[in-house]
Coordinates of C-alpha atoms in Angstrom, one line a residue:
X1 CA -15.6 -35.0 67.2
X2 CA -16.0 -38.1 65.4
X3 CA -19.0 -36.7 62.4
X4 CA -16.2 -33.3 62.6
X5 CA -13.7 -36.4 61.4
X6 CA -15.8 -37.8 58.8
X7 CA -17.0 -34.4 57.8
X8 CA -13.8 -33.0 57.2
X9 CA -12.1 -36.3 55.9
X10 CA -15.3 -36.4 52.8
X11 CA -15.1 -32.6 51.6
X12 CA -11.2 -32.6 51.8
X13 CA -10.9 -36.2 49.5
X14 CA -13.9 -34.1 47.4
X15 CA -12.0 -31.3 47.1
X16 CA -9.1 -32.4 46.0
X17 CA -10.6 -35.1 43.2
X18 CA -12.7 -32.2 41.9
X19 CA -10.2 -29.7 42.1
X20 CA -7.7 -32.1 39.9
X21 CA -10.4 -33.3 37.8
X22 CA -11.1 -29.4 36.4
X23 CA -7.0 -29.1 36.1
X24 CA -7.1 -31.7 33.6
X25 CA -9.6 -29.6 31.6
X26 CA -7.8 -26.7 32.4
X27 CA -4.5 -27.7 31.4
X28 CA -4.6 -28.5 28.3
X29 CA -7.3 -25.5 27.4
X30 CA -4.3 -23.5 28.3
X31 CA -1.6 -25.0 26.0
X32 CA -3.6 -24.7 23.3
X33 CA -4.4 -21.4 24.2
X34 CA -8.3 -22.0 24.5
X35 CA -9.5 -18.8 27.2
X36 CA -10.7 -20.3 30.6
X37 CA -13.5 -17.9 32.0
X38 CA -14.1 -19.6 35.4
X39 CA -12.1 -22.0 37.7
X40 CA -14.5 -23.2 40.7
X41 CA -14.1 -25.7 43.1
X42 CA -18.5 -26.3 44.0
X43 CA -21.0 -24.5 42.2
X44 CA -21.6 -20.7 42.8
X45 CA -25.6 -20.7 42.0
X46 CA -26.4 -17.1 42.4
X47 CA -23.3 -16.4 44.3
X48 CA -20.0 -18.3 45.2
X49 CA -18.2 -17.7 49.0
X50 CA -15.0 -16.9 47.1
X51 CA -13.8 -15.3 43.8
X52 CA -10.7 -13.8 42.7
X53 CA -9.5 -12.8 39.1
X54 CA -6.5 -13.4 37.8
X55 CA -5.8 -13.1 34.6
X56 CA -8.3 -13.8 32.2
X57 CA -10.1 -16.5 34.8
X58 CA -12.0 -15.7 37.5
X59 CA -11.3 -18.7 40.7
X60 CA -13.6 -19.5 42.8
X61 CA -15.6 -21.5 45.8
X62 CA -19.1 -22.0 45.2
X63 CA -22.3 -22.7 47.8
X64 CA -23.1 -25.8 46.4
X65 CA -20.6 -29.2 47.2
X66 CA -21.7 -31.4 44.1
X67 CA -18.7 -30.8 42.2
X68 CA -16.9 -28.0 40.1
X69 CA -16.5 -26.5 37.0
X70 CA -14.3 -24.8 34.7
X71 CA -16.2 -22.3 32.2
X72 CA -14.6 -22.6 28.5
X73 CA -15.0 -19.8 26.3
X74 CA -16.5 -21.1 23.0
X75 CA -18.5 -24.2 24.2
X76 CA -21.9 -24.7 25.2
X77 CA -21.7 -26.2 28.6
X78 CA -23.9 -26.5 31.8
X79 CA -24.3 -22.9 32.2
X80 CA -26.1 -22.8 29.4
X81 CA -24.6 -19.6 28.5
X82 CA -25.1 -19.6 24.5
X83 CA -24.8 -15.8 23.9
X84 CA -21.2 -15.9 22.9
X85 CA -22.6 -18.9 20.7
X86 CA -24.2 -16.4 18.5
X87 CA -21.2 -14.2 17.5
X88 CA -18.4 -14.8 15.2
X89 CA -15.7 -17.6 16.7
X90 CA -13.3 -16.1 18.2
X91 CA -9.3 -17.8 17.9
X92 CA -9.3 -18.0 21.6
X93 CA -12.6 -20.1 22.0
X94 CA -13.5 -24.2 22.0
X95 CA -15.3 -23.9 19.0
X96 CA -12.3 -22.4 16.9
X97 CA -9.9 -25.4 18.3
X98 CA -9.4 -28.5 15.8
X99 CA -11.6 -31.2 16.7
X100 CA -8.9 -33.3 18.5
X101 CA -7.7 -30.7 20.7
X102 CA -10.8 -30.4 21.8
X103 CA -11.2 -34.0 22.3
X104 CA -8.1 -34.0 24.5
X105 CA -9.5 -30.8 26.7
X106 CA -12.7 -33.3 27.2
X107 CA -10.9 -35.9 28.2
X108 CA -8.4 -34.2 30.1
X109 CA -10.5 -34.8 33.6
X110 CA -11.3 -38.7 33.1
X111 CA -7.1 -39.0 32.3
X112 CA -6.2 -37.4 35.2
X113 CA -8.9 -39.4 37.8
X114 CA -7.4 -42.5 36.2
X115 CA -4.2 -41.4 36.5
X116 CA -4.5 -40.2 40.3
X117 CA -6.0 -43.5 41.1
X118 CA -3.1 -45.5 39.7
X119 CA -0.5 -43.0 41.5
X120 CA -2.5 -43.9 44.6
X121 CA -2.7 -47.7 44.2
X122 CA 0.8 -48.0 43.3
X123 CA 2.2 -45.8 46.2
X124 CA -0.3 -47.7 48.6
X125 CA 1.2 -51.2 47.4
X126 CA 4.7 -50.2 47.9
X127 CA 4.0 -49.0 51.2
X128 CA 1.5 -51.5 53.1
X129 CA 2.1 -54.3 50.1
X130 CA -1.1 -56.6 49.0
X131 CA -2.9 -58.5 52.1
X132 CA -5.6 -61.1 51.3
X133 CA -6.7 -64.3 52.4
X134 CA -5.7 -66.9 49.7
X135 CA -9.1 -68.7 48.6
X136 CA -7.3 -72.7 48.7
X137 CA -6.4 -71.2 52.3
X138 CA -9.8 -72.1 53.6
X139 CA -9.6 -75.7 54.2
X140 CA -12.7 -75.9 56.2
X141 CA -15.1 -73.5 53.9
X142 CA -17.2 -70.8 54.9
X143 CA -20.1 -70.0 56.9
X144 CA -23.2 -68.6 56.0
X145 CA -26.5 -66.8 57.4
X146 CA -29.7 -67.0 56.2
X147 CA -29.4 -64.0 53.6
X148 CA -25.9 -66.3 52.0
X149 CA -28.6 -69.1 52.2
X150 CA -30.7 -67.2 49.9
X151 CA -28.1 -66.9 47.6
X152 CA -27.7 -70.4 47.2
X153 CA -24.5 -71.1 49.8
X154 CA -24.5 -73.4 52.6
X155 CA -22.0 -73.4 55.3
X156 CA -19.1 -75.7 54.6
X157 CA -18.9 -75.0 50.8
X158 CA -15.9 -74.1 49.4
X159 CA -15.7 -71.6 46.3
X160 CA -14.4 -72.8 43.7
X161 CA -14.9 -70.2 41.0
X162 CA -17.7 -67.3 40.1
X163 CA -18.8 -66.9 36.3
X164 CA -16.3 -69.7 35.6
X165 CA -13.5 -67.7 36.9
X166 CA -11.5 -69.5 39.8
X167 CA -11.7 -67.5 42.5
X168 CA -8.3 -66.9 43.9
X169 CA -9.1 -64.4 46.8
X170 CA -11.9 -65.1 49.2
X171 CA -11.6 -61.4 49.7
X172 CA -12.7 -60.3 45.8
X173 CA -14.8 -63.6 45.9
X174 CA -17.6 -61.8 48.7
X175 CA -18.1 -58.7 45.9
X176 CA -17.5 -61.4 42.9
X177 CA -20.9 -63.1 44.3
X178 CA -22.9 -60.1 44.7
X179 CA -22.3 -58.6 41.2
X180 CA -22.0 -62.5 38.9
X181 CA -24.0 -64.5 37.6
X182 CA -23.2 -68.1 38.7
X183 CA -21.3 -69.7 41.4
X184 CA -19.1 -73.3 41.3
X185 CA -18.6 -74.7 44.9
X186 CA -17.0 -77.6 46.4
X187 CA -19.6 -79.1 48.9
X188 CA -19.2 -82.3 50.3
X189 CA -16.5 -83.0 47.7
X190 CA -18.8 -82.6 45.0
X191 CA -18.6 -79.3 42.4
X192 CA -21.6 -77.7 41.9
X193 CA -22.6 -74.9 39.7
X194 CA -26.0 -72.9 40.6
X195 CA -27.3 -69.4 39.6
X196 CA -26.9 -66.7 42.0
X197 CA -30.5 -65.5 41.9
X198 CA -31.7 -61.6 42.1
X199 CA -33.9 -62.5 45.2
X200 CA -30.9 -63.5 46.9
X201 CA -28.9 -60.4 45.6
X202 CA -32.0 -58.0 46.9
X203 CA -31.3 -59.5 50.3
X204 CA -27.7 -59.0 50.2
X205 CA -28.1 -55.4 49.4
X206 CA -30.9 -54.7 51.6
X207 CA -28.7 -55.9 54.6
X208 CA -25.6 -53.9 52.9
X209 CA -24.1 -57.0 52.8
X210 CA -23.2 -57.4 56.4
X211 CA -21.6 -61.0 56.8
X212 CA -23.7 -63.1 54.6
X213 CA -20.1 -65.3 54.4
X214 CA -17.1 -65.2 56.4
X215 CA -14.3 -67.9 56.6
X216 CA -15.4 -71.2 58.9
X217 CA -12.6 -71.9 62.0
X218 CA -12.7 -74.2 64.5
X219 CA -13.5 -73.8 67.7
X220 CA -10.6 -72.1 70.0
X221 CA -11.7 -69.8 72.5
X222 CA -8.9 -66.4 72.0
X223 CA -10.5 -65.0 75.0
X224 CA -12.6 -65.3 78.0
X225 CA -14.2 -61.9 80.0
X226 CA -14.0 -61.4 83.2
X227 CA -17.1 -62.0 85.8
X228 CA -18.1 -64.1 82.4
X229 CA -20.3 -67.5 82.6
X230 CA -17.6 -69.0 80.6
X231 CA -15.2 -67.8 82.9
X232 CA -17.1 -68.7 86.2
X233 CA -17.7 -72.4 84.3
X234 CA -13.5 -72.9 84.3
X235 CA -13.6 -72.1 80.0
X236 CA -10.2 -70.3 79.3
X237 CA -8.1 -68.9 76.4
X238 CA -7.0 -71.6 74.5
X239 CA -9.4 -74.5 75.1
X240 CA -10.8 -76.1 72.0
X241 CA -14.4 -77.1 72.2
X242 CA -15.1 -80.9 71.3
X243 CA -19.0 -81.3 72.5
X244 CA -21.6 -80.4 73.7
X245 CA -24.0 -82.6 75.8
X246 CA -22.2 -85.4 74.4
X247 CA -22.8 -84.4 70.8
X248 CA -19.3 -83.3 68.8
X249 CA -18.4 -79.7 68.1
X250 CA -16.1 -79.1 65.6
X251 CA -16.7 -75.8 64.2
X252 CA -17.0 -72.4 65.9
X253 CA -20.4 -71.5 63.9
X254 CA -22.2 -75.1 65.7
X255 CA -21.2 -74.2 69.2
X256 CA -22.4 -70.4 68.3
X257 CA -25.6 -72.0 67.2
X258 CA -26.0 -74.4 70.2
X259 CA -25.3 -71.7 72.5
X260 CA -27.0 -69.3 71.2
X261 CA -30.5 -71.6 71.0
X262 CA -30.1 -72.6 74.7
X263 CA -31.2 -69.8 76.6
X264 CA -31.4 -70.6 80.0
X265 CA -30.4 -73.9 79.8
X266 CA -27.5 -76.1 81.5
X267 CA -24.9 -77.3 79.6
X268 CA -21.9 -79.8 80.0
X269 CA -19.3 -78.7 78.0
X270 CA -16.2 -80.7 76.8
X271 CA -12.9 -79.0 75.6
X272 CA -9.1 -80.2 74.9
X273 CA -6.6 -78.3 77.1
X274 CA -3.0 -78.8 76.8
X275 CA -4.0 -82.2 75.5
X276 CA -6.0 -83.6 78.2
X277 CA -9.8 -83.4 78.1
X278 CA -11.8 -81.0 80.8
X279 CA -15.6 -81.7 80.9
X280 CA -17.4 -78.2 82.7
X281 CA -20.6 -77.0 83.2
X282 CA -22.4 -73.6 83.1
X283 CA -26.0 -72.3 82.3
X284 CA -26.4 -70.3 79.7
X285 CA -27.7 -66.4 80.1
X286 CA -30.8 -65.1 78.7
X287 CA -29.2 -63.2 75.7
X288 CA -28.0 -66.6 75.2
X289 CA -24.0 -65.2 75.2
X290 CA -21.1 -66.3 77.6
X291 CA -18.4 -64.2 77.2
X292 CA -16.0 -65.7 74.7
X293 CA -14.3 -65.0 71.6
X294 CA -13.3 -66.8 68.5
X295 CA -9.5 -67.8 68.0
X296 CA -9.6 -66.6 64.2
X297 CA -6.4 -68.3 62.3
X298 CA -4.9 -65.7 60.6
X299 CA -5.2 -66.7 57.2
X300 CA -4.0 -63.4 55.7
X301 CA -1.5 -63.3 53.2
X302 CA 0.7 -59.8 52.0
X303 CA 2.1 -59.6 48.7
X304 CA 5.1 -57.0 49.2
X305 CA 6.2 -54.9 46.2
X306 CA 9.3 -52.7 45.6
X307 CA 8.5 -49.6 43.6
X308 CA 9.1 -50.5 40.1
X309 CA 6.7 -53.7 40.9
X310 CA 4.4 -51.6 42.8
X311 CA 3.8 -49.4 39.1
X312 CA 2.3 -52.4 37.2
X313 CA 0.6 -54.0 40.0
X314 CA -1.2 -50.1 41.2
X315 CA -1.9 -50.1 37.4
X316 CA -3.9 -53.7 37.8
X317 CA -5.2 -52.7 40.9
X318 CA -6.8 -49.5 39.4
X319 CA -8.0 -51.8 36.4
X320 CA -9.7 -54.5 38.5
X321 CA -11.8 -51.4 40.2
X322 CA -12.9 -50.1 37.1
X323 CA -14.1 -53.1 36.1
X324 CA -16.0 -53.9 39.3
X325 CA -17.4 -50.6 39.3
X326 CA -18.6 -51.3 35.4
X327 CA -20.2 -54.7 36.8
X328 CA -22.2 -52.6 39.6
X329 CA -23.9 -50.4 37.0
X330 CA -25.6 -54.0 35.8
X331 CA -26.6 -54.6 39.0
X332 CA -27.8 -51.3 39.9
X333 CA -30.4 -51.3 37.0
X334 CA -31.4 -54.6 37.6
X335 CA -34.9 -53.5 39.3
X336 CA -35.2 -57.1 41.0
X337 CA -32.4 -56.6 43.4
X338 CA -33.6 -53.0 44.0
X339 CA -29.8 -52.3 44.3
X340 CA -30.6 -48.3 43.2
X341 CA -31.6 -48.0 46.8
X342 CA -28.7 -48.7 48.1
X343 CA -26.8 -45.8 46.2
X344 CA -25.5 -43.4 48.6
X345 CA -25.2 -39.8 48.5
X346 CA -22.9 -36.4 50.0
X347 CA -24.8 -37.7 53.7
X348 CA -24.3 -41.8 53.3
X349 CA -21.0 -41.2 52.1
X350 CA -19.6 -39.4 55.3
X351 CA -21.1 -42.0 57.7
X352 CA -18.8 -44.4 55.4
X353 CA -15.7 -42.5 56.8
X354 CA -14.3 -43.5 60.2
X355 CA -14.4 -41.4 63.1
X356 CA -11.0 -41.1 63.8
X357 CA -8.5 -39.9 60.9
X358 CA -7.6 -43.4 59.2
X359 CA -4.4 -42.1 56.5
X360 CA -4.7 -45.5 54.5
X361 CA -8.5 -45.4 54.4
X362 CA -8.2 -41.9 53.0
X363 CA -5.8 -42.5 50.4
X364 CA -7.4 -45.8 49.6
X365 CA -10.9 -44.1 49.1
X366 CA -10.3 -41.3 47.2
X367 CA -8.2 -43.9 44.6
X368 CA -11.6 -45.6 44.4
X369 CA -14.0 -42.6 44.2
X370 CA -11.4 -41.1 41.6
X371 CA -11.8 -44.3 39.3
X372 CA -15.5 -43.7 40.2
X373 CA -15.7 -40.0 38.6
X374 CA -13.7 -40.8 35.7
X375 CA -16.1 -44.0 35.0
X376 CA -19.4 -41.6 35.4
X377 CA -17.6 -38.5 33.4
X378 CA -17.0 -41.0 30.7
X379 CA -20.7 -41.7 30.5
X380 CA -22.0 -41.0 26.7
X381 CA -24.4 -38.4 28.8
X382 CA -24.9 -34.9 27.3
X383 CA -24.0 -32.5 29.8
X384 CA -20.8 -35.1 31.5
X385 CA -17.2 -35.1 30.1
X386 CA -18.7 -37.8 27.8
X387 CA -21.1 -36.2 26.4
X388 CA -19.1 -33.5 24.4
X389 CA -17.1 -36.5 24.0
X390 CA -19.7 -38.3 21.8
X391 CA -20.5 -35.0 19.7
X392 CA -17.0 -34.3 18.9
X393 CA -16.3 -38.4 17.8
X394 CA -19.6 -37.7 15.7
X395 CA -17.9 -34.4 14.4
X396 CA -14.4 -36.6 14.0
X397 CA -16.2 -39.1 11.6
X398 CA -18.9 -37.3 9.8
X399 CA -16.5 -34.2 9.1
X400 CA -19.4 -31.9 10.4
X401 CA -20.5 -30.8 13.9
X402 CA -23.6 -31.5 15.6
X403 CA -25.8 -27.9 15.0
X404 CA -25.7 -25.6 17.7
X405 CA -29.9 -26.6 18.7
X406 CA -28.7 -30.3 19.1
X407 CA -25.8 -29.4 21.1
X408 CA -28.5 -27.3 23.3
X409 CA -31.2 -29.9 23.6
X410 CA -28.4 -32.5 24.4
X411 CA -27.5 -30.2 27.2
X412 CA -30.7 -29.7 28.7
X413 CA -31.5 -33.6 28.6
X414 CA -28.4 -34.4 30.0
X415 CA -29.2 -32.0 33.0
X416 CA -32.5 -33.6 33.5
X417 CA -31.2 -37.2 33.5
X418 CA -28.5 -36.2 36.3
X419 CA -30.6 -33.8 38.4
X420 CA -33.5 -37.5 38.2
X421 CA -30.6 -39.2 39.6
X422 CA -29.6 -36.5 42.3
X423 CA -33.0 -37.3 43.0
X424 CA -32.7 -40.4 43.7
X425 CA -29.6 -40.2 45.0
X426 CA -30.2 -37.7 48.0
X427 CA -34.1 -39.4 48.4
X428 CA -32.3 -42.6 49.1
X429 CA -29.8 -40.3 52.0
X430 CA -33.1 -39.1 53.7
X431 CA -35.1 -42.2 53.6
X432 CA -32.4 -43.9 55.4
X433 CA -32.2 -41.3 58.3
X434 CA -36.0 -41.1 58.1
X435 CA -35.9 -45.2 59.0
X436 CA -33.8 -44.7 61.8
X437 CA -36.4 -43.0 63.5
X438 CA -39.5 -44.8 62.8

């Protein structure tokens, strides 16, 4: 039931960002009374699962779930279809339209992604508000692993600012690290600036960044299970741990550590309870675990919005995830961090969903895959939105149009560089289920 979930909860956000994506196309072909020949929701290689005609266009479902189309009479496009090219224009087609309707029928499916994505972010704001965990909130630093090591962190720093901008929100600061440059910590009450190296990066995304820095806490127990060693030993909810074997503990990563090295050995334990001091004693399992859990301080701050402030604050929102998206494409062709394998496809995609429906996660990722398509669209690449894009601001300042041959051969390259990067795309899906296996 749970892949059914994620399944469903991927082709339905899909659906609906294509299907609006092609309305923005379509809309505006209409008004200026440019003919649409096709509407489809996937592409129909050889056949499509649905088709009705109404009208002049002919709607449809296609086999193949890597997007959709809508077929322009007029315009060479990915179907290649340059017959109609070779008679006289026709009022009713592309080519007949003045150059900046057609840049507005281009652009028409970037506007609306953008424009979805803001509605989204600014209706999410006003209902659940802005939570995030203020950055001068973290009074004892952070923690670290070996792969946040690698990066250049150690546990206790506190950051300070990334690419010499202060970093406000320890939750942005995680994805700051990952895509910048340098880092500025306070460690030991000394500021520091060092690079964030590609090596460390490489790491980072190899892992999928999986905790390589979280917030440092002291160390409260929140809870104890039953038939535990910790519970056996007399440890219980609310005790703060002060040493071990004599030597202080004041942090929750150093008892972590100390228990988890001291497999099978015994251990005298101090903690403060209710302000007195209890000294226990318990031997520690094989796995090296007792049976406790962290009292996280809930350091988590929400901004709330009413509706007219939610508009300018979705509009920031939608913004700050272009730009990070922008950032990633630096990363992603930088060869050393080997970030392109990472880059998930239709498959790594739906194991991103969650099993059970999740309303804000829905609504939150499809505002973020929408910024997504519009950003790629947007791409100066023959055979995307930006493409034609680029010809017709060529044909806007020169006065003439590209030729008919370049307008092919820009089509055909353009299909070559995205069908390489489906490549890549769905090799990196199958080499990832191929590792779970081997």
């Amino acid at each position: 039931m749970g892949l059914f979930t994620q399944i469903v909860m991927f082709v339905l956000i899909i659906s609906i960002l294509v299907i609006l994506h092609e309305l923005g196309h379509f809309i505006p072909a209409k008004y200026f009374k440019t003919k649409v020949e096709k509407f489809y929701l996937f592409f129909d290689v050889k056949f499509s699962l649905l088709k009705k005609k109404i009208g002049e266009t002919e709607y449809g479902i296609g086999w193949l779930p890597l997007g959709g189309y809508v077929k322009i009479a007029g315009m060479i496009d990915e179907s290649m279809d340059t017959d109609q090219m070779k008679e006289e224009p026709k009022p009713w087609e592309f080519r007949s339209k003045p150059a900046w309707q057609r840049l507005i029928i281009m652009l028409g499916g970037v506007i609306v992604n953008f424009l979805l994505a803001w509605l989204i972010y600014t209706f999410l704001l006003f209902n659940n508000g802005d939570t995030y965990i203020p950055s001068d909130s973290l009074k004892y630093g952070i923690v670290v692993d070996s792969i946040g090591e690698k990066l250049g962190l150690r546990t206790g720093d506190k950051i300070l600012k990334v690419d010499g901008k202060k970093a406000t929100r320890f939750n942005d600061a995680i994805l700051d690290i990952i895509l910048g440059d340098d880092i500025t910590v306070d460690r030991e009450g000394q500021e520091i600036t060092f690079p964030i190296t590609d090596e460390g990066k490489k790491e980072v995304f190899q892992t999928q960044g999986r905790n390589f820095m979280v917030y440092r806490s002291k160390a409260v127990i929140a809870l104890v299970a039953d038939s535990s060693v910790a519970k056996k030993a007399g440890i219980m909810a609310g005790d703060e741990i002060i040493s071990v074997d004599g030597k202080s503990v004041v942090f929750w990563d150093e008892f972590r550590n100390t228990i988890g090295n001291s497999a099978n050995e015994n251990l005298d334990i101090s903690v403060r309870r209710e302000g007195r001091v209890e000294n226990l004693n318990l031997t520690v399992p094989n796995e090296g675990a007792i049976g406790i859990q962290l009292d996280i301080q809930d350091l988590r701050k929400t901004d709330t919005y009413d509706f007219f402030g939610a508009i300018p604050a979705g509009f920031t929102r939608t913004i700050k995830v272009l730009t990070d998206q922008i950032r990633q494409f630096k990363v992603i062709f930088n060869s050393k961090t080997e970030a392109y394998k990472q880059v998930k496809g239709p498959i790594g995609i739906v194991e991103m969903m969650p099993k059970s429906w999740d309303w804000t996660f829905f609504w939150s990722f499809m505002a973020m895959f929408s910024v997504w398509l519009a950003f790629l669209n947007i791409l100066p690449i023959p055979a995307l939105d930006g493409g034609h894009v680029m010809f017709l601001l060529y044909e806007m300042i020169s006065g003439r149009p590209p030729s008919e041959k370049v307008l092919e051969k820009g089509q055909i390259i353009g299909f070559v560089i995205l069908m390489g990067l489906m490549v890549v795309i769905f090799g990196n899906d199958i080499w990832n289920i191929i590792k779970r296996f081997f």
